[in-house]
mmCIF file of C-alpha atoms in Angstrom:
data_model
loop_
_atom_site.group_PDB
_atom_site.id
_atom_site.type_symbol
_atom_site.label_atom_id
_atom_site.label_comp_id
_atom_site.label_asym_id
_atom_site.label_seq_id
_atom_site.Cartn_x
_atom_site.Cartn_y
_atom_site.Cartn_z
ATOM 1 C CA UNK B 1 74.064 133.118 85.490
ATOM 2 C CA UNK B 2 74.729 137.008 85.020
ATOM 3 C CA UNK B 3 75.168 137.161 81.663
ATOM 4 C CA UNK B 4 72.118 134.848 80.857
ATOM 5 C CA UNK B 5 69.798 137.296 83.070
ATOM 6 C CA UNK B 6 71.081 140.085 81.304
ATOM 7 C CA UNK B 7 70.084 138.589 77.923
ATOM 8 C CA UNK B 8 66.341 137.720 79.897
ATOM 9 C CA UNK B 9 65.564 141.450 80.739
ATOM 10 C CA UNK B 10 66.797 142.914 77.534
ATOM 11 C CA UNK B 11 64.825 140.913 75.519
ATOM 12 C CA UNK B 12 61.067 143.059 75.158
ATOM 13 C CA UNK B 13 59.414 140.442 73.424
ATOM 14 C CA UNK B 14 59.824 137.933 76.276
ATOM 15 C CA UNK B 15 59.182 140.668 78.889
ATOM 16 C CA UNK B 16 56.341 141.448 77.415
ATOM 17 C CA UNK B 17 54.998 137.999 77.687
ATOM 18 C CA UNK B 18 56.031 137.403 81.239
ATOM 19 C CA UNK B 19 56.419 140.802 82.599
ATOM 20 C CA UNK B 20 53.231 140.924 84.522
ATOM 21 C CA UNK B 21 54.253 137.687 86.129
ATOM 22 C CA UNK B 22 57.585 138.632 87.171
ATOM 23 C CA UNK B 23 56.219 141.745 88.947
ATOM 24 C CA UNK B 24 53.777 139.780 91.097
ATOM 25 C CA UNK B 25 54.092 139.663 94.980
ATOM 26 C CA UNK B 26 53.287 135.997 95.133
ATOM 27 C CA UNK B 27 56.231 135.152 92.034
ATOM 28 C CA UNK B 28 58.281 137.399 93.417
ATOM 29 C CA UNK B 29 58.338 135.588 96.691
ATOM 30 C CA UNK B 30 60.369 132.862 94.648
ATOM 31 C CA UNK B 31 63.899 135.277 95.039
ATOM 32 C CA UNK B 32 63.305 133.774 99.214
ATOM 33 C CA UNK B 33 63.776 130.110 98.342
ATOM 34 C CA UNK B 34 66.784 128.817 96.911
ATOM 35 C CA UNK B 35 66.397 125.796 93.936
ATOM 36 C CA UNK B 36 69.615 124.496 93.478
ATOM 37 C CA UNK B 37 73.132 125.700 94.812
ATOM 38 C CA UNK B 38 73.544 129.609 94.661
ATOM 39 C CA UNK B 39 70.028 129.715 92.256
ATOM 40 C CA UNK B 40 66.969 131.159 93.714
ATOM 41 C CA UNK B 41 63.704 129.602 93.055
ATOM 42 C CA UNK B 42 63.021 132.866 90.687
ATOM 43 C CA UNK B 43 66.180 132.846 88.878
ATOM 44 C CA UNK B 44 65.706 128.787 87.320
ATOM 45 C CA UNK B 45 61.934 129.866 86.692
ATOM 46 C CA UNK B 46 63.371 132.800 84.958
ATOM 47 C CA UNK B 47 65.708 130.763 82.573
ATOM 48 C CA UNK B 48 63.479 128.103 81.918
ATOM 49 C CA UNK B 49 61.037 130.372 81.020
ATOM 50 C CA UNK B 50 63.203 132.275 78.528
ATOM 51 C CA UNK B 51 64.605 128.874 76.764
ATOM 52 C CA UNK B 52 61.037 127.763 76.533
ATOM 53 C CA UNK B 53 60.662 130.949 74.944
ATOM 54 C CA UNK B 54 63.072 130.798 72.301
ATOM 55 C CA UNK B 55 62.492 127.263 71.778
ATOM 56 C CA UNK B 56 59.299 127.085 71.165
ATOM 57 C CA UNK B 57 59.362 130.523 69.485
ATOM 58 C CA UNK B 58 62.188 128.865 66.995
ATOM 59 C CA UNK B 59 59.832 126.230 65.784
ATOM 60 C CA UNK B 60 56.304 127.873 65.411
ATOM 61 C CA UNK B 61 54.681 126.739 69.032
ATOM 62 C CA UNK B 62 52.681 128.355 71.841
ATOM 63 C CA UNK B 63 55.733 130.496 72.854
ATOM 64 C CA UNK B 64 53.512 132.614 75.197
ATOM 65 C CA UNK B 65 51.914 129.339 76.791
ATOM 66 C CA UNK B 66 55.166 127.487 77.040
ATOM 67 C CA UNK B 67 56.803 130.817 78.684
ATOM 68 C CA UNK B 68 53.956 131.664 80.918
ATOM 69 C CA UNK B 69 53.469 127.893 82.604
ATOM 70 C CA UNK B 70 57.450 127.917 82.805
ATOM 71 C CA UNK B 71 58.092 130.944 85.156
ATOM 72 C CA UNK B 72 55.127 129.361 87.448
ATOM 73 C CA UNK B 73 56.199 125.882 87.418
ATOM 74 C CA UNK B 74 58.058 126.196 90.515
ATOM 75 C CA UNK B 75 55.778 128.396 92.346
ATOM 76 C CA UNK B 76 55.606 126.249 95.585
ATOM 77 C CA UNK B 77 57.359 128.749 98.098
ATOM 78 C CA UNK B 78 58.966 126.650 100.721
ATOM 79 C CA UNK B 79 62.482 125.470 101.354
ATOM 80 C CA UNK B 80 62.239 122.365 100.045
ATOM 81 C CA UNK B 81 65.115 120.487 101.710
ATOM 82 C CA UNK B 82 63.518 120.887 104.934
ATOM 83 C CA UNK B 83 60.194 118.860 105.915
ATOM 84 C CA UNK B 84 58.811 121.721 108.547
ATOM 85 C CA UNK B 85 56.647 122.993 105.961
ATOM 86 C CA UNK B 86 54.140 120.468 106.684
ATOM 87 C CA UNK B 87 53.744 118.878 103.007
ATOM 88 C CA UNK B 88 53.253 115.158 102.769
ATOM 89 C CA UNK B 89 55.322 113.200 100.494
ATOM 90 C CA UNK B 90 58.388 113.581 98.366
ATOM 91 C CA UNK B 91 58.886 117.227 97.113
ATOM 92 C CA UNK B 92 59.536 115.724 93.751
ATOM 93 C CA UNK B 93 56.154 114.287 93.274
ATOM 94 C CA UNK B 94 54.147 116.917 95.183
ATOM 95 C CA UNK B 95 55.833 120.623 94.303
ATOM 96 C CA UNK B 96 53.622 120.655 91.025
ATOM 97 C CA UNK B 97 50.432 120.622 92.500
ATOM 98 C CA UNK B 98 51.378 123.215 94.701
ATOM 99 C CA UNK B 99 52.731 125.095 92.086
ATOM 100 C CA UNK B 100 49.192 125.017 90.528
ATOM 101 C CA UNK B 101 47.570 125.558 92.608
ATOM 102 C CA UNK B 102 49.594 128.650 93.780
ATOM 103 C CA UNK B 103 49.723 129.700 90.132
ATOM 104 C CA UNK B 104 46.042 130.090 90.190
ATOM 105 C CA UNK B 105 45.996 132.721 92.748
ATOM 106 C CA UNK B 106 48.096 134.507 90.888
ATOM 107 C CA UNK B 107 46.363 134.546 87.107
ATOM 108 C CA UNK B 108 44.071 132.638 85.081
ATOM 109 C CA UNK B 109 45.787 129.880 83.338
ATOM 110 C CA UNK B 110 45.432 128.055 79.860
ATOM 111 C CA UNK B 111 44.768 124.387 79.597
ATOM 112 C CA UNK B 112 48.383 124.302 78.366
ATOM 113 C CA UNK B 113 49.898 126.301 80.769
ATOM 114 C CA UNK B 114 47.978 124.048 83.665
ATOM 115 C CA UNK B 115 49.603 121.048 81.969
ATOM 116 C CA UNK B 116 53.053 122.141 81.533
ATOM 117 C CA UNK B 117 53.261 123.457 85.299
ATOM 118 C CA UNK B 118 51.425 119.914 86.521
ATOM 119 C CA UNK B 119 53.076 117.835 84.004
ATOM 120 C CA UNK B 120 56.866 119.505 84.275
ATOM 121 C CA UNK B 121 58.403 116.736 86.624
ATOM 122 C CA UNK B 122 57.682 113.791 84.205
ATOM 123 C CA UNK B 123 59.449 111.023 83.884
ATOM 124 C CA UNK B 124 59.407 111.386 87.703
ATOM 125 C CA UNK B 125 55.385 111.971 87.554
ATOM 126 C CA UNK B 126 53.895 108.994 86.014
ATOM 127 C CA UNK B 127 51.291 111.360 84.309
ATOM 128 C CA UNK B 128 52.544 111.920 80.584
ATOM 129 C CA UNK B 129 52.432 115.113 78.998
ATOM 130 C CA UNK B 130 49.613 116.310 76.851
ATOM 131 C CA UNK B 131 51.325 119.180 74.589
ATOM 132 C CA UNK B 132 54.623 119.270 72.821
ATOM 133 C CA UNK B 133 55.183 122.583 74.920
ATOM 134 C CA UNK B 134 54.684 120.669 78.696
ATOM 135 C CA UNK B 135 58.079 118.129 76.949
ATOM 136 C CA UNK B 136 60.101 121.673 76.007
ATOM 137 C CA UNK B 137 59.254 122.802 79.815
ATOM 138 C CA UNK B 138 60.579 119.168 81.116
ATOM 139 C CA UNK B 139 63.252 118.918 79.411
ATOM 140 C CA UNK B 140 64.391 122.565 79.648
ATOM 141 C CA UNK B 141 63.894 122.114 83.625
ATOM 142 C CA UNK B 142 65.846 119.139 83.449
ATOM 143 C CA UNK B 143 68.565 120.697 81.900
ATOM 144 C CA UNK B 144 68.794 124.200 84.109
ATOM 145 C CA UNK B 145 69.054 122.063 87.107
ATOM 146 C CA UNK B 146 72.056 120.058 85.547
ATOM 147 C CA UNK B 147 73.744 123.481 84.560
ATOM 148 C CA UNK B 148 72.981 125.261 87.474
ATOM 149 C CA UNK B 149 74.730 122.165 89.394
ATOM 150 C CA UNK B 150 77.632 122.377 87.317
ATOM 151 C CA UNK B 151 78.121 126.069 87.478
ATOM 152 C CA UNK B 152 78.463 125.629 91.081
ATOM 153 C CA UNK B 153 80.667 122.738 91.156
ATOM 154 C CA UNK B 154 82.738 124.664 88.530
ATOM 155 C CA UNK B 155 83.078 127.742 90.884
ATOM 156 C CA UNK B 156 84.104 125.428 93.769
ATOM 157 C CA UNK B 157 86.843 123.366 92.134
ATOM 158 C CA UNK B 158 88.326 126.596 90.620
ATOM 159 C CA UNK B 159 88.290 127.741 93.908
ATOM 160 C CA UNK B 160 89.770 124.911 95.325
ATOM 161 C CA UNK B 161 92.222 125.073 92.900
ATOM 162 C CA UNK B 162 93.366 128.664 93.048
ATOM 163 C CA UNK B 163 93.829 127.817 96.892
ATOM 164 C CA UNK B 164 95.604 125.005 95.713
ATOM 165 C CA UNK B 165 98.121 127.131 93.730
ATOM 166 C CA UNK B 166 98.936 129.739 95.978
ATOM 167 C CA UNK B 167 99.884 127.272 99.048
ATOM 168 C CA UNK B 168 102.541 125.974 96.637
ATOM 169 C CA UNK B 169 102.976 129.326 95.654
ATOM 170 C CA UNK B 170 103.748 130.606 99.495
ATOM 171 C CA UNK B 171 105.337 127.546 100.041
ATOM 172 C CA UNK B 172 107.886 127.863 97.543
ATOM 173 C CA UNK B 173 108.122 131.452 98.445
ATOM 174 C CA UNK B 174 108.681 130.762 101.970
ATOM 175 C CA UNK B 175 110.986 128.268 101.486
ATOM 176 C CA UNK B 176 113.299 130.288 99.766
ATOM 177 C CA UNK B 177 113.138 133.209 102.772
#
């Protein structure tokens, strides 16, 4: 994930685009809550915003749009493995709303921007996306889940492994003592 975040900040374009965002209180509250594994809330947001970005960017779309609704679209600010927080229903189908309606506190949003943050958790969401950038967002999301996942289970199995080696290791060491 380090070397991707460097990449985000560097780039002035994109900061420029999402840089008041990222600064917010409210956003900022996202570093709190982790999304998957060892990813905060603010970190996915971050890197789906920033593929958007050069997706979208790549092909001639609403980069700024696609960007904007992406580093909001998980904007809900609760631990979502735990029920205490008093929503109702599966966090799944109700995190975008909150999202929105969180996102409005903190700016004024586009008609595209609304969609891709309400829209993002389609197929899951029966509601089909309006705007070729609200599919980049979902399927962007999609995948930063699946690599954030497998970054983790990566780290653990090498882990696992290394402590795997160096019991044969001491064991063949202390065998020959």
């Amino acid at each position: 994930m380090g070397a991707i975040l460097e990449e985000i900040y560097s780039d002035m374009e994109f900061m420029g685009i999402v840089g008041d965002l990222i600064k917010n209180e409210t956003v900022l509250q996202m570093k709190e809550f982790r999304q998957h594994y060892g990813t905060t809330c603010f970190e996915h947001c971050l890197t789906a915003s920033y593929y958007c970005y050069l997706i979208c960017r790549k092909h001639g779309w609403d980069h700024i749009s696609c960007a904007r609704g992406a580093i909001l679209h998980d904007l809900f600010l609760y631990d979502w493995r735990k029920r205490e927080n008093g929503r109702k229903g599966f966090h799944a189908f109700t995190h975008p709303h909150t999202a929105y309606t969180n996102a409005l506190k903190v700016t004024a949003l586009n008609d595209k921007e609304t969609d891709i943050i309400l829209k993002h958790m389609w197929p899951v969401t029966i509601s089909l996306p309006k705007y070729k950038e609200s599919y980049v967002l979902t399927m962007v999301d999609k995948f930063c889940a699946i690599s954030e996942a497998v970054e983790e289970l990566s780290r653990r199995h090498a882990a696992t492994r290394f402590l795997r080696h160096a019991s044969l290791f001491l064991t063949a060491v202390m065998i020959k003592i």
